[in-house]
PDB file of C-alpha atoms (C1' of nucleotides) in Angstrom:
ATOM      1  CA  MET A   1      81.368  28.900 -44.026  1.00 89.00           C
ATOM      2  CA  THR A   2      82.102  29.802 -47.740  1.00 94.00           C
ATOM      3  CA  ASP A   3      84.523  27.814 -49.860  1.00 95.00           C
ATOM      4  CA  PHE A   4      86.824  30.739 -49.957  1.00 96.00           C
ATOM      5  CA  GLN A   5      87.111  31.048 -46.171  1.00 95.00           C
ATOM      6  CA  GLN A   6      87.605  27.286 -45.959  1.00 95.00           C
ATOM      7  CA  GLN A   7      90.533  27.389 -48.245  1.00 96.00           C
ATOM      8  CA  VAL A   8      92.143  30.368 -46.361  1.00 96.00           C
ATOM      9  CA  LEU A   9      91.882  28.503 -43.117  1.00 96.00           C
ATOM     10  CA  THR A  10      93.157  25.234 -44.414  1.00 95.00           C
ATOM     11  CA  VAL A  11      96.224  26.916 -45.846  1.00 96.00           C
ATOM     12  CA  VAL A  12      96.864  29.014 -42.517  1.00 96.00           C
ATOM     13  CA  ALA A  13      96.531  25.725 -40.643  1.00 95.00           C
ATOM     14  CA  ARG A  14      99.647  24.396 -42.117  1.00 96.00           C
ATOM     15  CA  ILE A  15     102.051  27.097 -40.955  1.00 96.00           C
ATOM     16  CA  PRO A  16     104.691  25.428 -38.764  1.00 96.00           C
ATOM     17  CA  ARG A  17     105.252  26.485 -35.284  1.00 96.00           C
ATOM     18  CA  GLY A  18     107.994  29.174 -34.943  1.00 96.00           C
ATOM     19  CA  ARG A  19     107.453  30.398 -38.583  1.00 97.00           C
ATOM     20  CA  VAL A  20     105.371  33.079 -40.002  1.00 97.00           C
ATOM     21  CA  THR A  21     103.598  33.854 -43.436  1.00 98.00           C
ATOM     22  CA  THR A  22     101.966  36.773 -45.131  1.00 98.00           C
ATOM     23  CA  TYR A  23      98.462  37.581 -46.353  1.00 98.00           C
ATOM     24  CA  ALA A  24      99.979  37.881 -49.806  1.00 97.00           C
ATOM     25  CA  ALA A  25     101.434  34.418 -49.627  1.00 98.00           C
ATOM     26  CA  ILE A  26      98.167  32.991 -48.582  1.00 97.00           C
ATOM     27  CA  ALA A  27      96.381  34.682 -51.489  1.00 97.00           C
ATOM     28  CA  ARG A  28      98.888  33.255 -53.873  1.00 97.00           C
ATOM     29  CA  ALA A  29      98.545  29.761 -52.265  1.00 97.00           C
ATOM     30  CA  ILE A  30      94.829  29.651 -52.999  1.00 97.00           C
ATOM     31  CA  GLY A  31      95.214  30.892 -56.437  1.00 95.00           C
ATOM     32  CA  ARG A  32      94.113  34.442 -55.892  1.00 96.00           C
ATOM     33  CA  PRO A  33      97.121  36.606 -55.918  1.00 96.00           C
ATOM     34  CA  ARG A  34      95.121  39.721 -55.767  1.00 96.00           C
ATOM     35  CA  ALA A  35      92.643  38.834 -52.977  1.00 97.00           C
ATOM     36  CA  VAL A  36      94.853  39.830 -50.176  1.00 97.00           C
ATOM     37  CA  ARG A  37      92.309  41.959 -48.540  1.00 97.00           C
ATOM     38  CA  ALA A  38      89.692  39.319 -48.800  1.00 97.00           C
ATOM     39  CA  VAL A  39      92.159  37.006 -47.139  1.00 97.00           C
ATOM     40  CA  GLY A  40      92.519  39.335 -44.175  1.00 96.00           C
ATOM     41  CA  THR A  41      88.768  39.638 -43.842  1.00 96.00           C
ATOM     42  CA  ALA A  42      88.356  35.703 -43.859  1.00 95.00           C
ATOM     43  CA  VAL A  43      90.951  35.356 -41.142  1.00 95.00           C
ATOM     44  CA  GLY A  44      89.575  38.078 -39.094  1.00 92.00           C
ATOM     45  CA  ASN A  45      85.995  36.695 -39.165  1.00 90.00           C
ATOM     46  CA  ASN A  46      87.380  33.299 -37.954  1.00 79.00           C
ATOM     47  CA  PRO A  47      89.168  33.631 -34.551  1.00 66.00           C
ATOM     48  CA  ASP A  48      89.390  29.921 -34.485  1.00 69.00           C
ATOM     49  CA  ALA A  49      92.496  30.332 -32.269  1.00 68.00           C
ATOM     50  CA  PRO A  50      92.987  26.652 -31.506  1.00 72.00           C
ATOM     51  CA  LYS A  51      92.214  25.439 -34.975  1.00 81.00           C
ATOM     52  CA  VAL A  52      94.133  28.021 -36.929  1.00 93.00           C
ATOM     53  CA  PRO A  53      97.455  29.701 -35.997  1.00 95.00           C
ATOM     54  CA  CYS A  54      96.035  33.041 -37.284  1.00 95.00           C
ATOM     55  CA  HIS A  55      98.766  34.889 -35.082  1.00 96.00           C
ATOM     56  CA  ARG A  56     101.433  33.505 -37.473  1.00 97.00           C
ATOM     57  CA  VAL A  57     100.067  35.711 -40.272  1.00 97.00           C
ATOM     58  CA  VAL A  58     101.856  38.993 -40.739  1.00 97.00           C
ATOM     59  CA  ARG A  59     102.144  41.749 -43.287  1.00 97.00           C
ATOM     60  CA  SER A  60     104.463  41.448 -46.347  1.00 97.00           C
ATOM     61  CA  ASP A  61     106.579  44.241 -45.128  1.00 96.00           C
ATOM     62  CA  GLY A  62     107.503  42.378 -41.885  1.00 96.00           C
ATOM     63  CA  SER A  63     105.155  44.446 -39.587  1.00 97.00           C
ATOM     64  CA  VAL A  64     103.098  42.343 -37.285  1.00 97.00           C
ATOM     65  CA  GLY A  65      99.759  43.500 -38.665  1.00 96.00           C
ATOM     66  CA  ASP A  66      96.536  43.430 -36.719  1.00 96.00           C
ATOM     67  CA  TYR A  67      94.844  40.736 -34.504  1.00 95.00           C
ATOM     68  CA  ALA A  68      91.434  39.965 -33.149  1.00 92.00           C
ATOM     69  CA  PHE A  69      92.651  40.010 -29.573  1.00 92.00           C
ATOM     70  CA  GLY A  70      94.965  42.823 -30.136  1.00 92.00           C
ATOM     71  CA  GLN A  71      98.540  42.994 -31.454  1.00 95.00           C
ATOM     72  CA  LYS A  72      99.741  42.652 -27.838  1.00 95.00           C
ATOM     73  CA  GLN A  73      98.427  39.110 -27.594  1.00 95.00           C
ATOM     74  CA  LYS A  74      99.570  38.474 -31.126  1.00 96.00           C
ATOM     75  CA  ILE A  75     103.213  39.465 -30.354  1.00 96.00           C
ATOM     76  CA  TYR A  76     103.095  37.608 -27.073  1.00 96.00           C
ATOM     77  CA  LEU A  77     102.011  34.460 -28.818  1.00 96.00           C
ATOM     78  CA  LEU A  78     104.647  34.766 -31.496  1.00 97.00           C
ATOM     79  CA  ARG A  79     107.351  35.437 -28.820  1.00 97.00           C
ATOM     80  CA  SER A  80     106.246  32.253 -27.089  1.00 97.00           C
ATOM     81  CA  GLU A  81     107.047  30.409 -30.177  1.00 97.00           C
ATOM     82  CA  GLY A  82     110.578  31.813 -30.342  1.00 96.00           C
ATOM     83  CA  ILE A  83     109.842  34.714 -32.762  1.00 97.00           C
ATOM     84  CA  GLU A  84     111.449  37.911 -31.976  1.00 96.00           C
ATOM     85  CA  ILE A  85     109.559  41.188 -32.418  1.00 97.00           C
ATOM     86  CA  VAL A  86     110.913  44.580 -32.067  1.00 96.00           C
ATOM     87  CA  ASP A  87     108.856  47.791 -32.440  1.00 95.00           C
ATOM     88  CA  GLY A  88     106.072  45.937 -34.227  1.00 95.00           C
ATOM     89  CA  GLN A  89     108.561  44.393 -36.699  1.00 96.00           C
ATOM     90  CA  VAL A  90     109.261  40.559 -37.007  1.00 97.00           C
ATOM     91  CA  VAL A  91     113.014  40.006 -36.495  1.00 97.00           C
ATOM     92  CA  HIS A  92     114.740  37.819 -39.173  1.00 97.00           C
ATOM     93  CA  PHE A  93     111.554  38.031 -41.150  1.00 97.00           C
ATOM     94  CA  SER A  94     112.963  36.728 -44.286  1.00 95.00           C
ATOM     95  CA  ARG A  95     114.443  33.674 -42.287  1.00 96.00           C
ATOM     96  CA  ILE A  96     111.296  32.511 -40.641  1.00 97.00           C
ATOM     97  CA  PHE A  97     109.099  33.271 -43.528  1.00 97.00           C
ATOM     98  CA  PHE A  98     107.107  30.109 -44.624  1.00 97.00           C
ATOM     99  CA  ASP A  99     106.082  30.287 -48.249  1.00 96.00           C
ATOM    100  CA  LEU A 100     103.106  27.979 -48.647  1.00 93.00           C
TER     101      LEU A 100
ATOM    102  C1'  DG B   1      72.842  43.781 -58.373  1.00 54.59           C
ATOM    103  C1'  DC B   2      75.001  47.928 -55.962  1.00 54.59           C
ATOM    104  C1'  DT B   3      77.333  50.002 -52.205  1.00 54.59           C
ATOM    105  C1'  DC B   4      80.176  49.952 -48.423  1.00 54.59           C
ATOM    106  C1'  DT B   5      83.912  47.964 -45.647  1.00 54.59           C
ATOM    107  C1'  DG B   6      88.162  45.798 -44.249  1.00 54.59           C
ATOM    108  C1'  DA B   7      93.785  41.426 -39.515  1.00 54.59           C
ATOM    109  C1'  DC B   8      96.383  44.234 -47.143  1.00 54.59           C
ATOM    110  C1'  DG B   9      99.874  45.784 -50.792  1.00 54.59           C
ATOM    111  C1'  DA B  10     102.498  48.326 -54.158  1.00 54.59           C
ATOM    112  C1'  DT B  11     103.259  53.004 -55.714  1.00 54.59           C
ATOM    113  C1'  DT B  12     103.689  57.620 -55.366  1.00 54.59           C
ATOM    114  C1'  DT B  13     104.353  61.910 -52.686  1.00 54.59           C
TER     115       DT B  13
ATOM    116  C1'  DG C   1     111.405  56.817 -45.010  1.00 54.59           C
ATOM    117  C1'  DA C   2     106.689  57.946 -43.293  1.00 54.59           C
ATOM    118  C1'  DA C   3     102.129  59.122 -44.976  1.00 54.59           C
ATOM    119  C1'  DA C   4      98.788  59.496 -48.304  1.00 54.59           C
ATOM    120  C1'  DT C   5      96.545  57.318 -52.500  1.00 54.59           C
ATOM    121  C1'  DC C   6      94.838  53.763 -55.437  1.00 54.59           C
ATOM    122  C1'  DG C   7      93.827  49.194 -56.571  1.00 54.59           C
ATOM    123  C1'  DC C   8      91.783  44.746 -55.408  1.00 54.59           C
ATOM    124  C1'  DC C   9      88.622  40.906 -53.966  1.00 54.59           C
ATOM    125  C1'  DA C  10      85.163  38.631 -51.031  1.00 54.59           C
ATOM    126  C1'  DG C  11      81.321  39.267 -47.625  1.00 54.59           C
ATOM    127  C1'  DA C  12      77.563  41.691 -45.523  1.00 54.59           C
ATOM    128  C1'  DG C  13      73.374  44.411 -45.797  1.00 54.59           C
TER     129       DG C  13
END
DNA sequence: GCTCTGACGATTT
DNA sequence: GAAATCGCCAGAG
């Protein structure tokens, strides 16, 4: 595990239940505002489902984004935490957004 | 060291 | 407002 991935996972791990954040926010949090793509790659390579709530990471435009086990699963998990999803978009995104 | 390849993002059509 | 375009950074081969 590289240092970069380590940082990403650590940050994602502190997202509270029922809240979401974005890839961009994570990038900013680790001091690499422009490494958004790399962040996505890092999370994708680590389906540490139990360790890291990677399903709470969405796109900055409020769309759900992708998921290792399919967006279906991702949406399901988010709903189970009380987050509403409509047509692939997170409802009240600005409210439940968690800036790291 | 170079060339792809992305769980992305902002901008421009 | 949807789709195409370009930029960006870290891994993998």
